[in-house]
Tab-separated table of C-alpha atoms (C1' of nucleotides) in Angstrom:
chain	number	residue	atom	x	y	z
A	18	MET	CA	-26.965	-75.347	-22.900
A	19	ALA	CA	-30.174	-73.441	-22.276
A	20	PRO	CA	-32.855	-75.530	-20.574
A	21	LEU	CA	-35.359	-75.768	-23.366
A	22	PRO	CA	-38.863	-74.671	-22.303
A	23	PRO	CA	-41.027	-77.470	-20.926
A	24	GLU	CA	-43.667	-78.850	-23.236
A	25	ARG	CA	-47.106	-78.131	-21.784
A	26	PRO	CA	-49.995	-80.585	-22.108
A	27	ARG	CA	-51.938	-79.434	-25.147
A	28	ALA	CA	-55.246	-80.524	-23.652
A	29	LEU	CA	-54.849	-77.963	-20.863
A	30	LEU	CA	-54.279	-75.063	-23.226
A	31	ARG	CA	-58.018	-75.154	-23.945
A	32	TRP	CA	-58.736	-73.737	-20.499
A	33	PRO	CA	-58.386	-69.979	-19.935
A	34	THR	CA	-58.327	-70.638	-16.197
A	35	TYR	CA	-55.190	-72.731	-16.622
A	36	LEU	CA	-53.539	-70.144	-18.840
A	37	MET	CA	-54.391	-67.255	-16.526
A	38	GLY	CA	-53.129	-69.225	-13.566
A	39	HIS	CA	-49.729	-69.706	-15.139
A	40	LEU	CA	-49.447	-66.126	-16.358
A	41	HIS	CA	-50.560	-64.831	-12.975
A	42	ARG	CA	-48.088	-66.944	-11.073
A	43	THR	CA	-45.269	-65.998	-13.416
A	44	GLY	CA	-46.068	-62.312	-13.042
A	45	VAL	CA	-46.294	-62.441	-9.265
A	46	SER	CA	-43.060	-64.411	-8.972
A	47	ARG	CA	-41.131	-62.005	-11.141
A	48	ILE	CA	-42.491	-58.912	-9.435
A	49	ASP	CA	-41.844	-60.328	-5.980
A	50	ALA	CA	-38.331	-61.306	-7.050
A	51	GLU	CA	-37.634	-57.764	-8.258
A	52	LEU	CA	-39.063	-56.339	-5.045
A	53	ALA	CA	-37.231	-58.708	-2.720
A	54	GLY	CA	-34.737	-56.038	-1.748
A	55	SER	CA	-37.402	-53.439	-1.040
A	56	GLY	CA	-39.045	-55.532	1.649
A	57	VAL	CA	-42.487	-55.274	0.080
A	58	SER	CA	-44.588	-57.957	-1.560
A	59	LEU	CA	-47.141	-57.625	-4.319
A	60	ARG	CA	-49.909	-58.418	-1.854
A	61	GLU	CA	-48.767	-55.590	0.403
A	62	PHE	CA	-48.649	-53.330	-2.623
A	63	TYR	CA	-52.322	-54.020	-3.252
A	64	VAL	CA	-53.136	-52.951	0.292
A	65	LEU	CA	-51.052	-49.788	-0.005
A	66	VAL	CA	-52.737	-48.855	-3.277
A	67	CYS	CA	-56.171	-49.432	-1.804
A	68	ILE	CA	-55.512	-47.223	1.191
A	69	GLY	CA	-53.782	-44.573	-0.890
A	70	GLU	CA	-56.576	-44.392	-3.421
A	71	SER	CA	-59.647	-44.291	-1.219
A	72	GLY	CA	-58.311	-42.095	1.540
A	73	PRO	CA	-58.619	-43.127	5.194
A	74	LEU	CA	-60.303	-46.528	5.435
A	75	SER	CA	-61.107	-49.030	8.126
A	76	GLN	CA	-59.521	-52.470	7.981
A	77	GLN	CA	-62.855	-54.080	7.167
A	78	ARG	CA	-63.331	-51.751	4.213
A	79	VAL	CA	-59.889	-52.528	2.843
A	80	ALA	CA	-60.550	-56.250	3.211
A	81	ASP	CA	-63.860	-55.918	1.367
A	82	ARG	CA	-62.347	-53.957	-1.499
A	83	LEU	CA	-59.487	-56.381	-1.980
A	84	GLY	CA	-61.498	-59.533	-1.412
A	85	LEU	CA	-59.344	-60.525	1.551
A	86	ASP	CA	-60.431	-61.809	4.913
A	87	ARG	CA	-60.099	-59.163	7.605
A	88	SER	CA	-58.249	-61.595	9.850
A	89	ASP	CA	-55.541	-62.051	7.238
A	90	LEU	CA	-55.254	-58.338	6.694
A	91	VAL	CA	-54.150	-57.861	10.311
A	92	LYS	CA	-50.734	-59.431	9.719
A	93	VAL	CA	-50.211	-57.530	6.487
A	94	LEU	CA	-50.933	-54.265	8.242
A	95	ASP	CA	-48.605	-55.184	11.088
A	96	ARG	CA	-45.763	-55.226	8.567
A	97	LEU	CA	-46.887	-52.146	6.663
A	98	GLU	CA	-47.235	-50.187	9.902
A	99	ALA	CA	-43.835	-51.352	11.167
A	100	ALA	CA	-42.285	-50.283	7.855
A	101	GLY	CA	-43.751	-46.815	8.300
A	102	TRP	CA	-45.897	-47.024	5.172
A	103	VAL	CA	-49.278	-47.000	6.872
A	104	LEU	CA	-50.649	-45.157	9.893
A	105	ARG	CA	-53.039	-47.226	12.029
A	106	GLU	CA	-55.019	-45.152	14.516
A	107	ARG	CA	-58.214	-45.617	16.498
A	108	ASP	CA	-61.269	-44.062	14.925
A	109	THR	CA	-62.449	-41.474	17.438
A	110	GLU	CA	-65.990	-41.616	16.080
A	111	ASP	CA	-66.267	-45.415	16.256
A	112	ARG	CA	-63.722	-46.880	18.594
A	113	ARG	CA	-64.165	-50.353	17.134
A	114	ARG	CA	-62.490	-49.207	13.955
A	115	HIS	CA	-58.965	-48.308	12.966
A	116	VAL	CA	-58.306	-45.440	10.595
A	117	LEU	CA	-55.721	-46.404	7.976
A	118	THR	CA	-53.736	-43.695	6.219
A	119	LEU	CA	-50.938	-43.942	3.690
A	120	THR	CA	-47.742	-42.125	4.717
A	121	GLY	CA	-45.354	-40.300	2.422
A	122	ASP	CA	-42.986	-43.245	2.538
A	123	GLY	CA	-45.896	-45.508	1.690
A	124	ARG	CA	-46.726	-43.421	-1.341
A	125	ALA	CA	-43.113	-43.550	-2.481
A	126	THR	CA	-43.137	-47.331	-2.132
A	127	VAL	CA	-46.255	-47.520	-4.273
A	128	GLY	CA	-44.474	-45.561	-6.984
A	129	LYS	CA	-41.494	-47.871	-6.873
A	130	VAL	CA	-43.629	-50.987	-7.145
A	131	GLU	CA	-45.567	-49.496	-10.045
A	132	GLU	CA	-42.329	-49.070	-11.955
A	133	VAL	CA	-41.295	-52.657	-11.376
A	134	SER	CA	-44.784	-53.890	-12.167
A	135	SER	CA	-44.811	-52.013	-15.450
A	136	GLU	CA	-41.541	-53.554	-16.525
A	137	VAL	CA	-42.564	-57.072	-15.584
A	138	THR	CA	-45.940	-56.674	-17.252
A	139	ALA	CA	-44.315	-55.519	-20.470
A	140	GLU	CA	-42.004	-58.511	-20.319
A	141	LEU	CA	-44.816	-60.927	-19.451
A	142	PHE	CA	-46.747	-59.895	-22.550
A	143	GLY	CA	-43.701	-59.386	-24.702
A	144	ARG	CA	-45.093	-61.702	-27.361
A	145	LEU	CA	-48.092	-59.429	-27.875
A	146	SER	CA	-48.186	-56.258	-29.935
A	147	PRO	CA	-49.240	-53.039	-28.160
A	148	GLY	CA	-52.655	-53.339	-29.774
A	149	GLU	CA	-53.030	-56.924	-28.650
A	150	ARG	CA	-52.022	-55.996	-25.109
A	151	GLU	CA	-54.643	-53.289	-25.061
A	152	THR	CA	-57.266	-55.707	-26.378
A	153	LEU	CA	-56.339	-58.336	-23.808
A	154	HIS	CA	-56.501	-55.788	-21.026
A	155	ARG	CA	-59.877	-54.533	-22.177
A	156	LEU	CA	-61.317	-58.048	-22.358
A	157	LEU	CA	-59.987	-58.932	-18.924
A	158	LEU	CA	-61.597	-55.795	-17.526
A	159	LYS	CA	-64.877	-56.634	-19.184
A	160	ALA	CA	-64.830	-60.205	-17.919
A	161	PHE	CA	-63.960	-58.842	-14.505
A	162	GLY	CA	-67.089	-56.727	-14.634
A	163	GLU	CA	-65.565	-53.273	-14.877
A	164	PRO	CA	-66.206	-50.580	-17.474
A	165	SER	CA	-63.402	-50.710	-20.000
A	166	GLY	CA	-62.583	-46.996	-19.660
B	12	MET	CA	-81.049	-57.230	0.084
B	13	ALA	CA	-78.405	-58.595	-2.242
B	14	PRO	CA	-74.847	-57.899	-1.057
B	15	LEU	CA	-73.842	-55.372	-3.651
B	16	PRO	CA	-70.566	-56.266	-5.380
B	17	PRO	CA	-67.484	-54.864	-3.654
B	18	GLU	CA	-65.951	-51.820	-5.224
B	19	ARG	CA	-62.444	-52.658	-6.405
B	20	PRO	CA	-59.582	-50.160	-6.234
B	21	ARG	CA	-59.463	-48.544	-9.654
B	22	ALA	CA	-55.701	-48.147	-9.524
B	23	LEU	CA	-55.300	-51.932	-9.478
B	24	LEU	CA	-57.417	-52.479	-12.563
B	25	ARG	CA	-54.482	-51.214	-14.596
B	26	TRP	CA	-52.592	-54.421	-13.900
B	27	PRO	CA	-53.372	-57.521	-15.977
B	28	THR	CA	-51.620	-59.614	-13.344
B	29	TYR	CA	-54.132	-58.446	-10.747
B	30	LEU	CA	-57.089	-59.087	-13.057
B	31	MET	CA	-55.864	-62.534	-14.062
B	32	GLY	CA	-55.244	-63.399	-10.446
B	33	HIS	CA	-58.826	-62.647	-9.513
B	34	LEU	CA	-60.323	-64.405	-12.512
B	35	HIS	CA	-58.076	-67.410	-11.959
B	36	ARG	CA	-58.976	-67.707	-8.297
B	37	THR	CA	-62.670	-67.316	-9.035
B	38	GLY	CA	-62.524	-70.015	-11.696
B	39	VAL	CA	-60.595	-72.447	-9.520
B	40	SER	CA	-62.898	-71.895	-6.559
B	41	ARG	CA	-66.024	-72.501	-8.582
B	42	ILE	CA	-64.662	-75.574	-10.328
B	43	ASP	CA	-63.400	-77.058	-7.074
B	44	ALA	CA	-66.756	-76.323	-5.448
B	45	GLU	CA	-68.584	-78.136	-8.245
B	46	LEU	CA	-66.163	-81.055	-8.009
B	47	ALA	CA	-66.269	-81.323	-4.221
B	48	GLY	CA	-68.521	-84.376	-4.366
B	49	SER	CA	-66.366	-86.153	-6.931
B	50	GLY	CA	-63.330	-86.192	-4.683
B	51	VAL	CA	-61.081	-84.627	-7.298
B	52	SER	CA	-59.452	-81.205	-7.366
B	53	LEU	CA	-58.545	-79.067	-10.343
B	54	ARG	CA	-54.881	-79.629	-9.596
B	55	GLU	CA	-55.400	-83.373	-9.719
B	56	PHE	CA	-57.304	-82.955	-12.964
B	57	TYR	CA	-54.249	-81.318	-14.496
B	58	VAL	CA	-52.143	-84.326	-13.547
B	59	LEU	CA	-54.695	-86.757	-14.950
B	60	VAL	CA	-54.883	-84.858	-18.232
B	61	CYS	CA	-51.116	-84.771	-18.520
B	62	ILE	CA	-50.762	-88.511	-18.009
B	63	GLY	CA	-53.706	-89.301	-20.260
B	64	GLU	CA	-52.454	-87.158	-23.082
B	65	SER	CA	-48.811	-88.121	-23.258
B	66	GLY	CA	-49.149	-91.814	-22.564
B	67	PRO	CA	-47.029	-93.498	-19.894
B	68	LEU	CA	-44.812	-90.938	-18.199
B	69	SER	CA	-42.406	-90.839	-15.283
B	70	GLN	CA	-43.194	-88.622	-12.306
B	71	GLN	CA	-40.357	-86.276	-13.169
B	72	ARG	CA	-41.723	-85.809	-16.689
B	73	VAL	CA	-45.185	-85.012	-15.391
B	74	ALA	CA	-43.738	-82.514	-12.925
B	75	ASP	CA	-41.747	-80.851	-15.695
B	76	ARG	CA	-44.713	-80.585	-18.013
B	77	LEU	CA	-46.964	-79.096	-15.368
B	78	GLY	CA	-44.351	-76.869	-13.783
B	79	LEU	CA	-44.682	-78.623	-10.426
B	80	ASP	CA	-41.980	-79.783	-8.096
B	81	ARG	CA	-41.552	-83.541	-8.217
B	82	SER	CA	-41.690	-83.733	-4.434
B	83	ASP	CA	-45.156	-82.157	-4.398
B	84	LEU	CA	-46.361	-84.464	-7.129
B	85	VAL	CA	-45.793	-87.472	-4.872
B	86	LYS	CA	-48.746	-86.650	-2.608
B	87	VAL	CA	-51.021	-85.884	-5.543
B	88	LEU	CA	-50.215	-89.251	-7.085
B	89	ASP	CA	-50.787	-90.999	-3.757
B	90	ARG	CA	-54.389	-89.799	-3.919
B	91	LEU	CA	-54.870	-90.469	-7.626
B	92	GLU	CA	-53.471	-93.971	-7.265
B	93	ALA	CA	-55.655	-94.687	-4.213
B	94	ALA	CA	-58.696	-93.496	-6.158
B	95	GLY	CA	-57.876	-95.939	-8.912
B	96	TRP	CA	-57.372	-93.266	-11.535
B	97	VAL	CA	-53.659	-93.764	-12.087
B	98	LEU	CA	-51.461	-96.843	-12.219
B	99	ARG	CA	-48.015	-96.368	-10.666
B	100	GLU	CA	-45.558	-99.116	-11.535
B	101	ARG	CA	-41.786	-99.531	-11.514
B	102	ASP	CA	-40.123	-98.942	-14.846
B	103	THR	CA	-38.454	-102.261	-15.691
B	104	GLU	CA	-35.956	-100.545	-17.976
B	105	ASP	CA	-34.923	-97.922	-15.422
B	106	ARG	CA	-35.794	-98.950	-11.920
B	107	ARG	CA	-35.407	-95.421	-10.600
B	108	ARG	CA	-38.527	-94.399	-12.450
B	109	HIS	CA	-42.211	-95.061	-12.048
B	110	VAL	CA	-44.411	-95.604	-15.073
B	111	LEU	CA	-47.672	-93.660	-14.753
B	112	THR	CA	-50.705	-94.774	-16.730
B	113	LEU	CA	-54.253	-93.432	-16.764
B	114	THR	CA	-56.924	-96.044	-15.971
B	115	GLY	CA	-60.399	-96.238	-17.469
B	116	ASP	CA	-61.849	-94.689	-14.332
B	117	GLY	CA	-59.254	-91.956	-14.575
B	118	ARG	CA	-60.295	-91.196	-18.125
B	119	ALA	CA	-63.942	-91.049	-17.059
B	120	THR	CA	-63.039	-88.607	-14.300
B	121	VAL	CA	-61.252	-86.405	-16.806
B	122	GLY	CA	-64.388	-86.297	-18.898
B	123	LYS	CA	-66.514	-85.317	-15.929
B	124	VAL	CA	-64.157	-82.512	-14.923
B	125	GLU	CA	-64.071	-81.220	-18.481
B	126	GLU	CA	-67.833	-80.855	-18.430
B	127	VAL	CA	-67.778	-78.914	-15.169
B	128	SER	CA	-64.867	-76.819	-16.352
B	129	SER	CA	-66.685	-75.901	-19.545
B	130	GLU	CA	-69.723	-74.720	-17.649
B	131	VAL	CA	-67.731	-72.680	-15.161
B	132	THR	CA	-65.598	-71.162	-17.915
B	133	ALA	CA	-68.691	-70.097	-19.819
B	134	GLU	CA	-70.068	-68.534	-16.661
B	135	LEU	CA	-66.764	-66.886	-15.769
B	136	PHE	CA	-66.669	-65.126	-19.128
B	137	GLY	CA	-70.402	-64.590	-19.338
B	138	ARG	CA	-69.931	-60.878	-19.928
B	139	LEU	CA	-67.983	-61.551	-23.112
B	140	SER	CA	-69.454	-62.366	-26.506
B	141	PRO	CA	-68.357	-65.633	-28.160
B	142	GLY	CA	-66.054	-63.664	-30.421
B	143	GLU	CA	-64.518	-61.841	-27.494
B	144	ARG	CA	-63.985	-65.097	-25.624
B	145	GLU	CA	-62.208	-66.529	-28.616
B	146	THR	CA	-60.029	-63.426	-28.915
B	147	LEU	CA	-59.174	-63.490	-25.213
B	148	HIS	CA	-58.259	-67.151	-25.416
B	149	ARG	CA	-56.099	-66.602	-28.470
B	150	LEU	CA	-54.245	-63.717	-26.820
B	151	LEU	CA	-53.683	-65.689	-23.624
B	152	LEU	CA	-52.264	-68.539	-25.682
B	153	LYS	CA	-49.986	-66.171	-27.555
B	154	ALA	CA	-48.767	-64.526	-24.351
B	155	PHE	CA	-48.242	-67.981	-22.932
B	156	GLY	CA	-45.985	-68.785	-25.845
B	157	GLU	CA	-48.089	-71.340	-27.668
B	158	PRO	CA	-49.185	-71.324	-31.295
B	159	SER	CA	-52.748	-70.072	-31.392
B	160	GLY	CA	-54.008	-73.039	-33.421
C	12	DT	C1'	-14.610	-99.972	-8.868
C	13	DC	C1'	-15.600	-95.093	-8.184
C	14	DC	C1'	-17.907	-91.140	-9.127
C	15	DT	C1'	-21.651	-88.403	-10.888
C	16	DA	C1'	-26.299	-87.777	-12.117
C	17	DC	C1'	-31.165	-88.876	-11.946
C	18	DT	C1'	-35.539	-90.421	-9.562
C	19	DG	C1'	-38.882	-90.847	-6.090
C	20	DT	C1'	-39.754	-89.790	-1.337
C	21	DA	C1'	-39.829	-87.469	3.229
C	22	DG	C1'	-39.921	-83.333	5.508
C	23	DG	C1'	-39.636	-78.365	6.521
C	24	DG	C1'	-40.669	-73.372	5.832
C	25	DT	C1'	-43.463	-69.827	4.082
C	26	DA	C1'	-47.574	-67.802	2.092
C	27	DT	C1'	-52.442	-67.806	0.805
C	28	DC	C1'	-57.196	-68.712	1.748
C	29	DC	C1'	-60.946	-69.814	4.672
C	30	DC	C1'	-62.923	-70.594	9.048
C	31	DT	C1'	-64.097	-70.017	14.179
C	32	DA	C1'	-63.825	-67.695	18.624
C	33	DC	C1'	-63.500	-63.704	21.451
C	34	DA	C1'	-63.280	-59.051	23.585
C	35	DA	C1'	-64.407	-54.280	22.852
C	36	DT	C1'	-67.616	-51.240	21.028
C	37	DT	C1'	-71.817	-49.445	18.913
C	38	DG	C1'	-76.641	-48.764	18.192
C	39	DA	C1'	-81.487	-50.014	18.510
C	40	DG	C1'	-85.403	-51.424	21.379
C	41	DC	C1'	-87.364	-51.559	25.646
D	13	DG	C1'	-80.264	-47.095	32.027
D	14	DC	C1'	-80.344	-51.896	30.546
D	15	DT	C1'	-80.360	-55.693	27.135
D	16	DC	C1'	-79.407	-57.685	23.008
D	17	DA	C1'	-77.727	-58.084	18.316
D	18	DA	C1'	-74.367	-56.557	15.060
D	19	DT	C1'	-69.761	-54.814	13.839
D	20	DT	C1'	-64.649	-54.563	14.216
D	21	DG	C1'	-60.069	-55.944	15.037
D	22	DT	C1'	-57.387	-59.806	16.655
D	23	DA	C1'	-55.729	-64.540	17.657
D	24	DG	C1'	-55.380	-68.961	16.054
D	25	DG	C1'	-56.103	-73.224	13.392
D	26	DG	C1'	-56.465	-76.044	9.139
D	27	DA	C1'	-55.888	-76.947	4.254
D	28	DT	C1'	-53.339	-76.151	0.260
D	29	DA	C1'	-49.655	-74.378	-2.894
D	30	DC	C1'	-44.932	-73.459	-3.725
D	31	DC	C1'	-40.139	-73.925	-2.952
D	32	DC	C1'	-36.250	-75.951	-0.836
D	33	DT	C1'	-33.009	-79.638	1.203
D	34	DA	C1'	-31.716	-84.352	2.310
D	35	DC	C1'	-31.479	-89.109	1.382
D	36	DA	C1'	-31.655	-93.874	-0.481
D	37	DG	C1'	-31.890	-96.531	-4.664
D	38	DT	C1'	-30.510	-96.864	-9.343
D	39	DA	C1'	-28.080	-96.051	-13.773
D	40	DG	C1'	-24.198	-95.036	-16.509
D	41	DG	C1'	-19.634	-93.481	-17.609
D	42	DA	C1'	-14.451	-92.864	-16.336
DNA sequence: TCCTACTGTAGGGTATCCCTACAATTGAGC
DNA sequence: GCTCAATTGTAGGGATACCCTACAGTAGGA
């Protein structure tokens, strides 16, 4: 028989932080599970997107934009560079920095992850109508502090 | 000068999972920071609420309700029991189980955390109007799979 | 009695988050 | 040119969360 869904404590459902935590974890788990074969994690995807979007960046800049610590980013980039998705070169104008560039393979990986992410997102919010999903997204953006465009 | 807010990658703002992850982490960090002096974490609060709400429970039941692994719950309960917030006794009817009960001090701690959580939640969604906050909460509940009442 | 299942516990492995320390490099002031 | 502070990438540690296995004690059914 199907393992009936666990009954959550009603008193915790009051807290958006609790709800977002569960939805976030569920989404990450499902996406990572789908991506297991591709050898890329959701966290690495974020880094790839950041580099791909804002052109060549230093590691410190990527860390700032993603809210990561630059020391943690080092290991992520080690993997992304080894996979051939990111080019890591010395900045000739400031030899303290590295210049990070997304490769063609990196861009292809981003596309693949976006597909998976779209599917999982649709499934994660399957109980919501398209209008409700759009409203939820808009409110999250606003709470996040970004223009809703 | 004030450290101007970091510019997030626009391509990631498409993903509700990314947005919820950031909001969740921000909320947890702020709540835990506020609670640092009280010696209780948000995670422990969840356990206290669960036990307080559903009366005496076994550890396995608490783990199921919160989506935790029962082996991880052991250490949490060690702390909660040592703090005098939870009573952990053998179940006389099934000696494999422990009977978990919230103490008076535990209930007081729950109340204190709820106050802090309310303040942080209001701050976290400060950019939203009361109506928008209510809508966001309702949509999160619906996505989560709970009746919106 | 024997076997299976459940419960709490110990422990390990991995990942995230946050911190410090350090060497190389840069730029400003002298 | 020299000195000093700040920046950058890197190494490493600690705390926590999440997931897994193993094991002993217990319960219940064949």
